[in-house]
Tab-separated table of N, CA and C and ligand atoms in Angstrom:
chain	number	residue	atom	x	y	z
A	1	MET	N	22.257	50.284	-11.103
A	1	MET	CA	21.762	51.622	-10.774
A	1	MET	C	20.277	51.742	-11.110
A	2	ASN	N	19.945	51.412	-12.343
A	2	ASN	CA	18.541	51.464	-12.747
A	2	ASN	C	17.660	50.553	-11.895
A	3	ARG	N	18.217	49.386	-11.574
A	3	ARG	CA	17.425	48.436	-10.789
A	3	ARG	C	17.145	48.972	-9.396
A	4	ILE	N	18.146	49.641	-8.834
A	4	ILE	CA	17.958	50.209	-7.494
A	4	ILE	C	16.911	51.313	-7.540
A	5	LEU	N	17.019	52.154	-8.549
A	5	LEU	CA	16.066	53.262	-8.692
A	5	LEU	C	14.649	52.712	-8.826
A	6	LEU	N	14.517	51.669	-9.633
A	6	LEU	CA	13.215	51.057	-9.849
A	6	LEU	C	12.650	50.509	-8.542
A	7	LEU	N	13.514	49.841	-7.778
A	7	LEU	CA	13.093	49.291	-6.491
A	7	LEU	C	12.581	50.383	-5.568
A	8	VAL	N	13.308	51.491	-5.535
A	8	VAL	CA	12.910	52.603	-4.673
A	8	VAL	C	11.544	53.107	-5.106
A	9	ILE	N	11.363	53.255	-6.398
A	9	ILE	CA	10.084	53.767	-6.907
A	9	ILE	C	8.952	52.793	-6.567
A	10	VAL	N	9.167	51.528	-6.836
A	10	VAL	CA	8.129	50.530	-6.571
A	10	VAL	C	7.816	50.489	-5.082
A	11	PHE	N	8.877	50.506	-4.269
A	11	PHE	CA	8.697	50.465	-2.829
A	11	PHE	C	7.916	51.681	-2.358
A	12	CYS	N	8.202	52.833	-2.943
A	12	CYS	CA	7.596	54.073	-2.462
A	12	CYS	C	6.131	54.231	-2.843
A	13	VAL	N	5.653	53.332	-3.677
A	13	VAL	CA	4.216	53.313	-3.889
A	13	VAL	C	3.529	53.019	-2.558
A	14	TYR	N	4.240	52.298	-1.678
A	14	TYR	CA	3.647	51.937	-0.401
A	14	TYR	C	4.308	52.627	0.788
A	15	CYS	N	5.177	53.620	0.544
A	15	CYS	CA	5.929	54.113	1.696
A	15	CYS	C	5.261	55.310	2.347
A	16	ASP	N	4.163	55.776	1.819
A	16	ASP	CA	3.471	56.886	2.442
A	16	ASP	C	1.985	56.559	2.415
A	17	GLY	N	1.193	57.457	2.943
A	17	GLY	CA	-0.241	57.226	2.874
A	17	GLY	C	-0.725	56.427	4.046
A	18	LYS	N	-2.027	56.219	4.055
A	18	LYS	CA	-2.654	55.597	5.198
A	18	LYS	C	-3.362	54.312	4.781
A	19	TYR	N	-3.231	53.301	5.633
A	19	TYR	CA	-3.903	52.033	5.395
A	19	TYR	C	-4.930	51.832	6.505
A	20	PHE	N	-6.183	51.638	6.146
A	20	PHE	CA	-7.205	51.351	7.142
A	20	PHE	C	-7.132	49.864	7.439
A	21	GLU	N	-6.568	49.545	8.608
A	21	GLU	CA	-6.250	48.147	8.889
A	21	GLU	C	-7.472	47.268	8.997
A	22	THR	N	-8.538	47.818	9.532
A	22	THR	CA	-9.739	46.995	9.619
A	22	THR	C	-10.877	47.676	8.868
A	23	ARG	N	-11.842	46.864	8.516
A	23	ARG	CA	-13.040	47.329	7.843
A	23	ARG	C	-13.739	48.393	8.696
A	24	CYS	N	-13.791	48.160	10.015
A	24	CYS	CA	-14.472	49.119	10.892
A	24	CYS	C	-13.727	50.453	10.961
A	25	ASP	N	-12.393	50.438	10.955
A	25	ASP	CA	-11.646	51.706	10.918
A	25	ASP	C	-12.121	52.545	9.745
A	26	LEU	N	-12.299	51.873	8.616
A	26	LEU	CA	-12.760	52.574	7.419
A	26	LEU	C	-14.183	53.102	7.603
A	27	VAL	N	-15.048	52.260	8.150
A	27	VAL	CA	-16.442	52.675	8.376
A	27	VAL	C	-16.501	53.914	9.267
A	28	TYR	N	-15.737	53.921	10.365
A	28	TYR	CA	-15.771	55.076	11.279
A	28	TYR	C	-15.324	56.345	10.562
A	29	GLU	N	-14.282	56.220	9.740
A	29	GLU	CA	-13.796	57.405	9.015
A	29	GLU	C	-14.826	57.870	7.984
A	30	LEU	N	-15.448	56.938	7.286
A	30	LEU	CA	-16.452	57.321	6.283
A	30	LEU	C	-17.655	57.989	6.937
A	31	ARG	N	-18.025	57.521	8.134
A	31	ARG	CA	-19.119	58.182	8.864
A	31	ARG	C	-18.750	59.620	9.180
A	32	LYS	N	-17.502	59.823	9.631
A	32	LYS	CA	-17.028	61.185	9.920
A	32	LYS	C	-17.103	62.064	8.691
A	33	GLN	N	-16.858	61.463	7.536
A	33	GLN	CA	-16.877	62.208	6.281
A	33	GLN	C	-18.304	62.420	5.762
A	34	GLY	N	-19.281	61.919	6.470
A	34	GLY	CA	-20.679	62.173	6.109
A	34	GLY	C	-21.288	61.202	5.120
A	35	PHE	N	-20.653	60.051	4.919
A	35	PHE	CA	-21.287	59.048	4.051
A	35	PHE	C	-22.455	58.417	4.804
A	36	PRO	N	-23.606	58.276	4.153
A	36	PRO	CA	-24.793	57.789	4.857
A	36	PRO	C	-24.715	56.289	5.156
A	37	ASP	N	-25.298	55.902	6.281
A	37	ASP	CA	-25.236	54.507	6.705
A	37	ASP	C	-25.932	53.540	5.751
A	38	ASP	N	-26.977	54.011	5.054
A	38	ASP	CA	-27.701	53.064	4.189
A	38	ASP	C	-26.915	52.643	2.952
A	39	LYS	N	-25.851	53.374	2.610
A	39	LYS	CA	-25.001	52.971	1.489
A	39	LYS	C	-23.594	52.590	1.953
A	40	MET	N	-23.426	52.490	3.256
A	40	MET	CA	-22.074	52.286	3.798
A	40	MET	C	-21.428	50.996	3.294
A	41	ALA	N	-22.183	49.905	3.256
A	41	ALA	CA	-21.609	48.627	2.816
A	41	ALA	C	-21.146	48.704	1.357
A	42	ASP	N	-21.868	49.469	0.551
A	42	ASP	CA	-21.458	49.656	-0.845
A	42	ASP	C	-20.126	50.415	-0.929
A	43	TRP	N	-20.013	51.471	-0.135
A	43	TRP	CA	-18.761	52.252	-0.165
A	43	TRP	C	-17.587	51.404	0.307
A	44	VAL	N	-17.812	50.615	1.366
A	44	VAL	CA	-16.734	49.765	1.888
A	44	VAL	C	-16.325	48.736	0.839
A	45	CYS	N	-17.299	48.119	0.208
A	45	CYS	CA	-17.022	47.130	-0.839
A	45	CYS	C	-16.241	47.766	-1.993
A	46	LEU	N	-16.703	48.931	-2.400
A	46	LEU	CA	-16.051	49.666	-3.504
A	46	LEU	C	-14.591	49.955	-3.157
A	47	ILE	N	-14.369	50.491	-1.975
A	47	ILE	CA	-13.014	50.876	-1.566
A	47	ILE	C	-12.123	49.650	-1.423
A	48	GLU	N	-12.670	48.576	-0.846
A	48	GLU	CA	-11.845	47.376	-0.680
A	48	GLU	C	-11.412	46.828	-2.027
A	49	ASN	N	-12.300	46.908	-3.001
A	49	ASN	CA	-11.941	46.376	-4.315
A	49	ASN	C	-11.154	47.351	-5.184
A	50	GLU	N	-11.298	48.621	-4.969
A	50	GLU	CA	-10.563	49.591	-5.782
A	50	GLU	C	-9.146	49.824	-5.255
A	51	SER	N	-8.997	49.969	-3.950
A	51	SER	CA	-7.689	50.363	-3.408
A	51	SER	C	-7.201	49.490	-2.260
A	52	GLY	N	-7.976	48.496	-1.863
A	52	GLY	CA	-7.582	47.691	-0.716
A	52	GLY	C	-7.450	48.512	0.562
A	53	ARG	N	-8.257	49.582	0.668
A	53	ARG	CA	-8.278	50.469	1.845
A	53	ARG	C	-6.990	51.264	2.026
A	54	ARG	N	-6.268	51.517	0.932
A	54	ARG	CA	-5.049	52.322	1.020
A	54	ARG	C	-5.258	53.663	0.328
A	55	THR	N	-4.820	54.716	0.999
A	55	THR	CA	-5.069	56.058	0.450
A	55	THR	C	-4.076	56.448	-0.642
A	56	GLU	N	-2.911	55.796	-0.691
A	56	GLU	CA	-1.837	56.307	-1.549
A	56	GLU	C	-1.742	55.600	-2.893
A	57	VAL	N	-2.669	54.698	-3.174
A	57	VAL	CA	-2.552	53.884	-4.389
A	57	VAL	C	-2.761	54.717	-5.657
A	58	ILE	N	-1.827	54.585	-6.583
A	58	ILE	CA	-2.022	55.163	-7.916
A	58	ILE	C	-2.077	53.992	-8.883
A	59	GLY	N	-3.168	53.920	-9.650
A	59	GLY	CA	-3.375	52.766	-10.522
A	59	GLY	C	-2.435	52.769	-11.723
A	60	LYS	N	-2.359	51.629	-12.387
A	60	LYS	CA	-1.606	51.544	-13.635
A	60	LYS	C	-2.282	52.428	-14.678
A	61	VAL	N	-1.525	52.811	-15.710
A	61	VAL	CA	-2.099	53.644	-16.757
A	61	VAL	C	-3.214	52.871	-17.465
A	62	ASN	N	-4.379	53.479	-17.579
A	62	ASN	CA	-5.501	52.853	-18.282
A	62	ASN	C	-5.283	52.898	-19.788
A	63	ARG	N	-6.101	52.168	-20.511
A	63	ARG	CA	-5.936	52.115	-21.969
A	63	ARG	C	-6.035	53.495	-22.626
A	64	ASN	N	-6.860	54.363	-22.058
A	64	ASN	CA	-6.999	55.710	-22.636
A	64	ASN	C	-5.955	56.705	-22.091
A	65	GLY	N	-4.950	56.192	-21.391
A	65	GLY	CA	-3.871	57.067	-20.927
A	65	GLY	C	-4.123	57.734	-19.591
A	66	SER	N	-5.286	57.502	-19.004
A	66	SER	CA	-5.599	58.109	-17.717
A	66	SER	C	-5.114	57.212	-16.576
A	67	ARG	N	-5.147	57.779	-15.364
A	67	ARG	CA	-4.792	57.002	-14.179
A	67	ARG	C	-5.814	57.232	-13.093
A	68	ASP	N	-5.861	56.306	-12.134
A	68	ASP	CA	-6.802	56.399	-11.016
A	68	ASP	C	-6.027	56.594	-9.715
A	69	TYR	N	-6.570	57.431	-8.833
A	69	TYR	CA	-5.838	57.853	-7.640
A	69	TYR	C	-6.586	57.600	-6.336
A	70	GLY	N	-5.857	57.043	-5.377
A	70	GLY	CA	-6.287	57.040	-3.987
A	70	GLY	C	-7.304	55.985	-3.587
A	71	LEU	N	-7.836	56.179	-2.386
A	71	LEU	CA	-8.778	55.254	-1.758
A	71	LEU	C	-9.918	54.857	-2.683
A	72	PHE	N	-10.457	55.855	-3.407
A	72	PHE	CA	-11.606	55.610	-4.290
A	72	PHE	C	-11.180	55.401	-5.752
A	73	GLN	N	-9.882	55.427	-6.022
A	73	GLN	CA	-9.363	55.280	-7.386
A	73	GLN	C	-10.099	56.209	-8.364
A	74	ILE	N	-9.900	57.483	-8.145
A	74	ILE	CA	-10.565	58.528	-8.923
A	74	ILE	C	-9.711	58.902	-10.136
A	75	ASN	N	-10.372	59.048	-11.272
A	75	ASN	CA	-9.710	59.164	-12.570
A	75	ASN	C	-9.283	60.596	-12.919
A	76	ASP	N	-8.071	60.709	-13.480
A	76	ASP	CA	-7.559	62.047	-13.815
A	76	ASP	C	-8.043	62.566	-15.168
A	77	GLY	N	-8.721	61.702	-15.934
A	77	GLY	CA	-9.269	62.192	-17.198
A	77	GLY	C	-10.481	63.083	-16.976
A	78	LEU	N	-11.225	62.807	-15.913
A	78	LEU	CA	-12.495	63.495	-15.698
A	78	LEU	C	-12.541	64.298	-14.407
A	79	TRP	N	-11.975	63.764	-13.329
A	79	TRP	CA	-12.316	64.280	-11.997
A	79	TRP	C	-11.228	65.083	-11.325
A	80	CYS	N	-9.986	64.628	-11.385
A	80	CYS	CA	-8.898	65.370	-10.733
A	80	CYS	C	-7.862	65.769	-11.770
A	81	SER	N	-7.067	66.788	-11.405
A	81	SER	CA	-6.030	67.250	-12.312
A	81	SER	C	-4.683	66.686	-11.897
A	82	ASN	N	-3.978	66.051	-12.848
A	82	ASN	CA	-2.664	65.515	-12.514
A	82	ASN	C	-1.557	66.557	-12.714
A	83	THR	N	-1.923	67.835	-12.709
A	83	THR	CA	-0.939	68.914	-12.671
A	83	THR	C	-0.892	69.430	-11.230
A	84	THR	N	-0.219	70.545	-11.014
A	84	THR	CA	-0.176	71.127	-9.669
A	84	THR	C	-1.313	72.114	-9.449
A	85	VAL	N	-2.126	72.310	-10.492
A	85	VAL	CA	-3.250	73.250	-10.388
A	85	VAL	C	-4.548	72.458	-10.262
A	86	PRO	N	-5.353	72.742	-9.226
A	86	PRO	CA	-6.627	72.030	-9.071
A	86	PRO	C	-7.479	72.141	-10.334
A	87	GLY	N	-8.107	71.040	-10.736
A	87	GLY	CA	-8.876	71.112	-11.965
A	87	GLY	C	-9.814	69.942	-12.136
A	88	ASN	N	-10.350	69.844	-13.334
A	88	ASN	CA	-11.354	68.851	-13.710
A	88	ASN	C	-12.597	68.978	-12.805
A	89	ASP	N	-13.517	68.019	-12.902
A	89	ASP	CA	-14.841	68.249	-12.313
A	89	ASP	C	-14.863	68.327	-10.785
A	90	CYS	N	-13.836	67.796	-10.125
A	90	CYS	CA	-13.798	67.942	-8.665
A	90	CYS	C	-12.964	69.155	-8.240
A	91	THR	N	-12.417	69.883	-9.203
A	91	THR	CA	-11.572	71.045	-8.919
A	91	THR	C	-10.546	70.729	-7.830
A	92	VAL	N	-9.747	69.718	-8.120
A	92	VAL	CA	-8.809	69.220	-7.129
A	92	VAL	C	-7.600	68.652	-7.878
A	93	THR	N	-6.452	68.633	-7.229
A	93	THR	CA	-5.333	67.929	-7.855
A	93	THR	C	-5.408	66.457	-7.464
A	94	CYS	N	-4.875	65.607	-8.323
A	94	CYS	CA	-4.883	64.177	-7.985
A	94	CYS	C	-4.020	63.925	-6.757
A	95	ALA	N	-2.996	64.758	-6.560
A	95	ALA	CA	-2.132	64.605	-5.379
A	95	ALA	C	-2.936	64.788	-4.092
A	96	ASP	N	-3.966	65.623	-4.139
A	96	ASP	CA	-4.810	65.821	-2.952
A	96	ASP	C	-5.667	64.594	-2.650
A	97	LEU	N	-5.760	63.673	-3.604
A	97	LEU	CA	-6.615	62.499	-3.423
A	97	LEU	C	-5.864	61.289	-2.878
A	98	ILE	N	-4.561	61.458	-2.631
A	98	ILE	CA	-3.784	60.319	-2.113
A	98	ILE	C	-3.152	60.637	-0.756
A	99	THR	N	-3.675	61.640	-0.089
A	99	THR	CA	-3.143	62.019	1.226
A	99	THR	C	-3.812	61.201	2.338
A	100	ASP	N	-3.223	61.262	3.537
A	100	ASP	CA	-3.802	60.566	4.696
A	100	ASP	C	-5.186	61.113	5.030
A	101	ASP	N	-5.330	62.421	4.891
A	101	ASP	CA	-6.624	63.053	5.143
A	101	ASP	C	-7.514	62.798	3.922
A	102	ILE	N	-8.612	62.069	4.126
A	102	ILE	CA	-9.418	61.667	2.965
A	102	ILE	C	-10.566	62.643	2.670
A	103	THR	N	-10.518	63.835	3.246
A	103	THR	CA	-11.617	64.782	3.027
A	103	THR	C	-11.792	65.141	1.549
A	104	ALA	N	-10.719	65.511	0.889
A	104	ALA	CA	-10.827	65.901	-0.527
A	104	ALA	C	-11.294	64.720	-1.376
A	105	ALA	N	-10.738	63.553	-1.118
A	105	ALA	CA	-11.130	62.361	-1.881
A	105	ALA	C	-12.610	62.034	-1.642
A	106	SER	N	-13.055	62.190	-0.393
A	106	SER	CA	-14.453	61.889	-0.074
A	106	SER	C	-15.395	62.855	-0.785
A	107	ASN	N	-15.044	64.131	-0.757
A	107	ASN	CA	-15.894	65.111	-1.431
A	107	ASN	C	-15.986	64.830	-2.921
A	108	CYS	N	-14.873	64.458	-3.520
A	108	CYS	CA	-14.864	64.141	-4.952
A	108	CYS	C	-15.686	62.878	-5.223
A	109	ALA	N	-15.543	61.876	-4.381
A	109	ALA	CA	-16.314	60.637	-4.561
A	109	ALA	C	-17.816	60.919	-4.496
A	110	LYS	N	-18.210	61.854	-3.620
A	110	LYS	CA	-19.638	62.191	-3.516
A	110	LYS	C	-20.139	62.900	-4.775
A	111	ILE	N	-19.270	63.730	-5.374
A	111	ILE	CA	-19.639	64.392	-6.634
A	111	ILE	C	-19.839	63.339	-7.732
A	112	ILE	N	-18.910	62.394	-7.798
A	112	ILE	CA	-19.010	61.335	-8.805
A	112	ILE	C	-20.296	60.533	-8.595
A	113	TYR	N	-20.562	60.200	-7.325
A	113	TYR	CA	-21.760	59.417	-7.009
A	113	TYR	C	-23.040	60.145	-7.426
A	114	ARG	N	-23.084	61.456	-7.179
A	114	ARG	CA	-24.280	62.219	-7.555
A	114	ARG	C	-24.545	62.141	-9.063
A	115	ARG	N	-23.488	62.083	-9.871
A	115	ARG	CA	-23.648	62.027	-11.325
A	115	ARG	C	-23.902	60.631	-11.844
A	116	GLN	N	-23.158	59.655	-11.334
A	116	GLN	CA	-23.153	58.334	-11.995
A	116	GLN	C	-23.505	57.181	-11.070
A	117	LYS	N	-23.831	57.511	-9.812
A	117	LYS	CA	-24.052	56.471	-8.805
A	117	LYS	C	-22.823	55.552	-8.742
A	118	PHE	N	-23.007	54.345	-8.220
A	118	PHE	CA	-21.839	53.485	-8.052
A	118	PHE	C	-21.329	52.931	-9.381
A	119	PHE	N	-22.097	53.120	-10.453
A	119	PHE	CA	-21.680	52.572	-11.743
A	119	PHE	C	-20.419	53.249	-12.288
A	120	ALA	N	-20.007	54.348	-11.668
A	120	ALA	CA	-18.757	54.991	-12.070
A	120	ALA	C	-17.541	54.118	-11.739
A	121	TRP	N	-17.737	53.139	-10.841
A	121	TRP	CA	-16.593	52.339	-10.374
A	121	TRP	C	-16.680	50.892	-10.846
A	122	HIS	N	-15.689	50.457	-11.631
A	122	HIS	CA	-15.659	49.065	-12.100
A	122	HIS	C	-15.570	48.096	-10.923
A	123	GLY	N	-14.797	48.487	-9.909
A	123	GLY	CA	-14.637	47.620	-8.736
A	123	GLY	C	-15.977	47.342	-8.062
A	124	TRP	N	-16.842	48.332	-8.068
A	124	TRP	CA	-18.183	48.129	-7.498
A	124	TRP	C	-19.046	47.309	-8.451
A	125	GLU	N	-19.003	47.690	-9.733
A	125	GLU	CA	-19.833	47.012	-10.737
A	125	GLU	C	-19.568	45.515	-10.791
A	126	LYS	N	-18.284	45.161	-10.750
A	126	LYS	CA	-17.913	43.762	-10.909
A	126	LYS	C	-18.173	42.935	-9.660
A	127	ARG	N	-17.975	43.551	-8.469
A	127	ARG	CA	-17.944	42.727	-7.266
A	127	ARG	C	-18.954	43.066	-6.196
A	128	CYS	N	-19.638	44.173	-6.350
A	128	CYS	CA	-20.461	44.617	-5.223
A	128	CYS	C	-21.955	44.656	-5.521
A	129	GLN	N	-22.374	44.084	-6.616
A	129	GLN	CA	-23.799	44.166	-6.945
A	129	GLN	C	-24.606	43.034	-6.344
A	130	THR	N	-23.940	41.926	-6.024
A	130	THR	CA	-24.686	40.810	-5.458
A	130	THR	C	-24.430	40.632	-3.964
A	131	THR	N	-23.146	40.656	-3.565
A	131	THR	CA	-22.839	40.474	-2.149
A	131	THR	C	-22.116	41.686	-1.601
A	132	LEU	N	-22.549	42.129	-0.427
A	132	LEU	CA	-21.889	43.247	0.232
A	132	LEU	C	-21.257	42.778	1.538
A	133	PRO	N	-20.175	43.451	1.938
A	133	PRO	CA	-19.528	43.048	3.191
A	133	PRO	C	-20.431	43.294	4.397
A	134	ASP	N	-20.247	42.468	5.414
A	134	ASP	CA	-20.998	42.625	6.659
A	134	ASP	C	-20.298	43.680	7.512
A	135	ILE	N	-20.999	44.779	7.780
A	135	ILE	CA	-20.392	45.823	8.614
A	135	ILE	C	-21.169	46.002	9.918
A	136	SER	N	-21.990	45.004	10.243
A	136	SER	CA	-22.842	45.140	11.428
A	136	SER	C	-22.019	45.252	12.718
A	137	MET	N	-20.794	44.691	12.707
A	137	MET	CA	-19.959	44.783	13.915
A	137	MET	C	-19.347	46.162	14.091
A	138	CYS	N	-19.583	47.047	13.127
A	138	CYS	CA	-19.015	48.395	13.222
A	138	CYS	C	-20.018	49.406	13.772
A	139	ASN	N	-21.110	48.920	14.308
A	139	ASN	CA	-22.084	49.854	14.879
A	139	ASN	C	-21.631	50.298	16.260
A	140	LYS	N	-21.954	51.542	16.540
A	140	LYS	CA	-21.502	52.106	17.817
A	140	LYS	C	-22.266	51.474	18.977
B	201	NAG	C1	-2.547	63.254	-16.948
B	201	NAG	O1	-3.896	62.982	-17.292
B	201	NAG	C2	-4.167	62.961	-18.661
B	201	NAG	C3	-5.667	62.716	-18.802
B	201	NAG	O2	-6.058	61.521	-18.214
B	201	NAG	C4	-3.338	61.869	-19.343
B	201	NAG	O3	-3.557	61.917	-20.735
B	201	NAG	C5	-1.862	62.089	-19.054
B	201	NAG	O4	-1.134	60.990	-19.546
B	201	NAG	C6	-1.648	62.175	-17.537
B	201	NAG	N1	-0.247	62.448	-17.254
B	201	NAG	C7	0.426	61.771	-16.336
B	201	NAG	C8	1.844	62.189	-16.102
B	201	NAG	O5	-0.083	60.860	-15.688
B	202	NAG	C1	-10.513	56.345	-19.238
B	202	NAG	O1	-10.586	55.038	-18.741
B	202	NAG	C2	-10.901	54.960	-17.370
B	202	NAG	C3	-10.753	53.532	-16.925
B	202	NAG	O2	-11.357	52.624	-17.810
B	202	NAG	C4	-12.306	55.521	-17.143
B	202	NAG	O3	-12.641	55.452	-15.767
B	202	NAG	C5	-12.309	56.968	-17.588
B	202	NAG	O4	-13.615	57.483	-17.478
B	202	NAG	C6	-11.812	57.132	-19.003
B	202	NAG	N1	-11.569	58.544	-19.230
B	202	NAG	C7	-12.154	59.205	-20.206
B	202	NAG	C8	-11.832	60.645	-20.319
B	202	NAG	O5	-12.915	58.656	-21.008
B	203	NAG	C1	-9.984	41.836	-4.570
B	203	NAG	C2	-10.729	42.398	-3.414
B	203	NAG	O1	-10.257	43.250	-2.696
B	203	NAG	N1	-11.950	41.900	-3.240
B	203	NAG	C3	-12.826	42.399	-2.170
B	203	NAG	C4	-14.048	43.050	-2.767
B	203	NAG	O2	-14.920	43.468	-1.724
B	203	NAG	C5	-15.406	42.413	-0.921
B	203	NAG	C6	-16.376	42.994	0.075
B	203	NAG	O3	-15.893	44.143	0.681
B	203	NAG	C7	-14.224	41.743	-0.210
B	203	NAG	O4	-14.688	40.680	0.583
B	203	NAG	C8	-13.242	41.249	-1.263
B	203	NAG	O5	-12.105	40.746	-0.611
């Protein structure tokens, strides 16, 4: 019984949400969300390393007890509220950051960027400072 329940839970980490199948799909959506082209490769690199381009990912519990949510892996200690009431610095619930519509997540990511630049994201810090993905094939 417990094993079945566990399987369902583990499986359901991937049973909803949206996966951007190609790098360009992600680029087109980020453009719609108003991310500027001169930092686009950084955002794509960050997202690929933080969530693998999946909107529904909830990270493992961090050492300080917090968790990271969604495409941009946004933290509930500072930015989103893991209750049902919008809160923290993005005035949003973490549940709003794992939906197919990435508007709320994008707005929150822009707030984080304004404060801390890309250094807010370990995935960017570790992997995106020297080499960035080629997105030249995603030009209109
Ligand atoms: C909600 O977030 C707080 C702050 O990060 C954390 O201490 C708490 O464990 C979280 N609760 C759940 C259910 O994730
Ligand atoms: C908790 O740890 C996470 C991951 O290391 C970090 O992003 C976050 O800022 C920390 N939260 C607080 C409130 O210090
Ligand atoms: C683990 C992982 O997803 N690494 C990715 C980090 O970002 C670069 C550039 O976007 C990818 O090429 C890696 O696959």
